[in-house]
PDB file of C-alpha atoms in Angstrom:
ATOM      1  CA  UNK J  16     124.674 118.142  97.974  1.00 57.00           C
ATOM      2  CA  UNK J  17     125.011 115.861 101.042  1.00 77.00           C
ATOM      3  CA  UNK J  18     123.004 113.133 102.068  1.00 80.00           C
ATOM      4  CA  UNK J  19     122.514 112.537 105.862  1.00 92.00           C
ATOM      5  CA  UNK J  20     123.315 108.787 107.396  1.00 90.00           C
ATOM      6  CA  UNK J  21     119.681 108.390 108.628  1.00 92.00           C
ATOM      7  CA  UNK J  22     118.430 109.135 105.212  1.00 93.00           C
ATOM      8  CA  UNK J  23     121.208 106.706 103.473  1.00 93.00           C
ATOM      9  CA  UNK J  24     120.152 104.231 106.139  1.00 93.00           C
ATOM     10  CA  UNK J  25     116.048 104.658 105.196  1.00 94.00           C
ATOM     11  CA  UNK J  26     116.946 104.858 101.503  1.00 93.00           C
ATOM     12  CA  UNK J  27     119.158 101.584 102.146  1.00 94.00           C
ATOM     13  CA  UNK J  28     116.497  99.314 103.823  1.00 95.00           C
ATOM     14  CA  UNK J  29     113.788 100.341 101.185  1.00 94.00           C
ATOM     15  CA  UNK J  30     116.433  98.829  98.658  1.00 94.00           C
ATOM     16  CA  UNK J  31     117.150  95.810 100.272  1.00 94.00           C
ATOM     17  CA  UNK J  32     113.497  95.180 101.025  1.00 92.00           C
ATOM     18  CA  UNK J  33     112.817  95.666  97.212  1.00 89.00           C
ATOM     19  CA  UNK J  34     115.147  93.301  96.737  1.00 88.00           C
ATOM     20  CA  UNK J  35     113.904  90.868  98.844  1.00 86.00           C
ATOM     21  CA  UNK J  36     110.586  90.950  97.338  1.00 83.00           C
ATOM     22  CA  UNK J  37     111.860  90.781  93.619  1.00 80.00           C
ATOM     23  CA  UNK J  38     113.981  87.921  94.242  1.00 78.00           C
ATOM     24  CA  UNK J  39     111.094  86.147  96.430  1.00 75.00           C
ATOM     25  CA  UNK J  40     108.622  86.706  93.436  1.00 69.00           C
ATOM     26  CA  UNK J  41     111.157  85.323  90.987  1.00 62.00           C
ATOM     27  CA  UNK J  42     111.363  82.216  92.641  1.00 61.00           C
ATOM     28  CA  UNK J  43     107.942  80.971  92.107  1.00 60.00           C
ATOM     29  CA  UNK J  44     107.652  78.529  89.799  1.00 59.00           C
ATOM     30  CA  UNK J  45     104.023  79.274  88.779  1.00 61.00           C
ATOM     31  CA  UNK J  46     102.478  82.495  87.098  1.00 61.00           C
ATOM     32  CA  UNK J  47      99.723  83.693  89.733  1.00 62.00           C
ATOM     33  CA  UNK J  48      99.691  87.322  88.306  1.00 59.00           C
ATOM     34  CA  UNK J  49      96.240  85.946  86.639  1.00 58.00           C
ATOM     35  CA  UNK J  50      94.921  85.760  90.578  1.00 61.00           C
ATOM     36  CA  UNK J  51      96.443  88.941  91.129  1.00 57.00           C
ATOM     37  CA  UNK J  52      95.198  91.212  87.954  1.00 58.00           C
ATOM     38  CA  UNK J  53      92.751  89.251  86.212  1.00 59.00           C
ATOM     39  CA  UNK J  54      93.440  88.163  82.663  1.00 62.00           C
ATOM     40  CA  UNK J  55      95.642  90.364  80.955  1.00 59.00           C
ATOM     41  CA  UNK J  56      96.299  89.791  77.321  1.00 63.00           C
ATOM     42  CA  UNK J  57      99.017  91.731  74.989  1.00 57.00           C
ATOM     43  CA  UNK J  58      97.740  92.916  71.890  1.00 59.00           C
ATOM     44  CA  UNK J  59     100.755  91.557  69.365  1.00 58.00           C
ATOM     45  CA  UNK J  60     101.716  89.340  71.667  1.00 59.00           C
ATOM     46  CA  UNK J  61     104.961  90.763  72.580  1.00 58.00           C
ATOM     47  CA  UNK J  62     105.713  91.770  76.108  1.00 58.00           C
ATOM     48  CA  UNK J  63     107.014  95.218  74.827  1.00 54.00           C
ATOM     49  CA  UNK J  64     103.505  96.722  73.873  1.00 50.00           C
ATOM     50  CA  UNK J  65     100.163  98.298  75.131  1.00 53.00           C
ATOM     51  CA  UNK J  66      98.512  95.588  76.763  1.00 57.00           C
ATOM     52  CA  UNK J  67      94.796  95.634  77.986  1.00 63.00           C
ATOM     53  CA  UNK J  68      92.646  93.811  80.704  1.00 64.00           C
ATOM     54  CA  UNK J  69      89.387  92.402  79.666  1.00 66.00           C
ATOM     55  CA  UNK J  70      86.135  92.829  81.557  1.00 57.00           C
TER      56      UNK J  70
END
């Protein structure tokens, strides 16, 4: 299985773009997820459980 040079460049561009977006989002000091997604609350207070959106 061989990936062509053009496909490899496209994949690289996408991964670099994703890394830039992730680094910029982690750079923010305040939490703006509530403005984007609404008020989300964890059912058990743990990040790895099912969450629901009110309203």
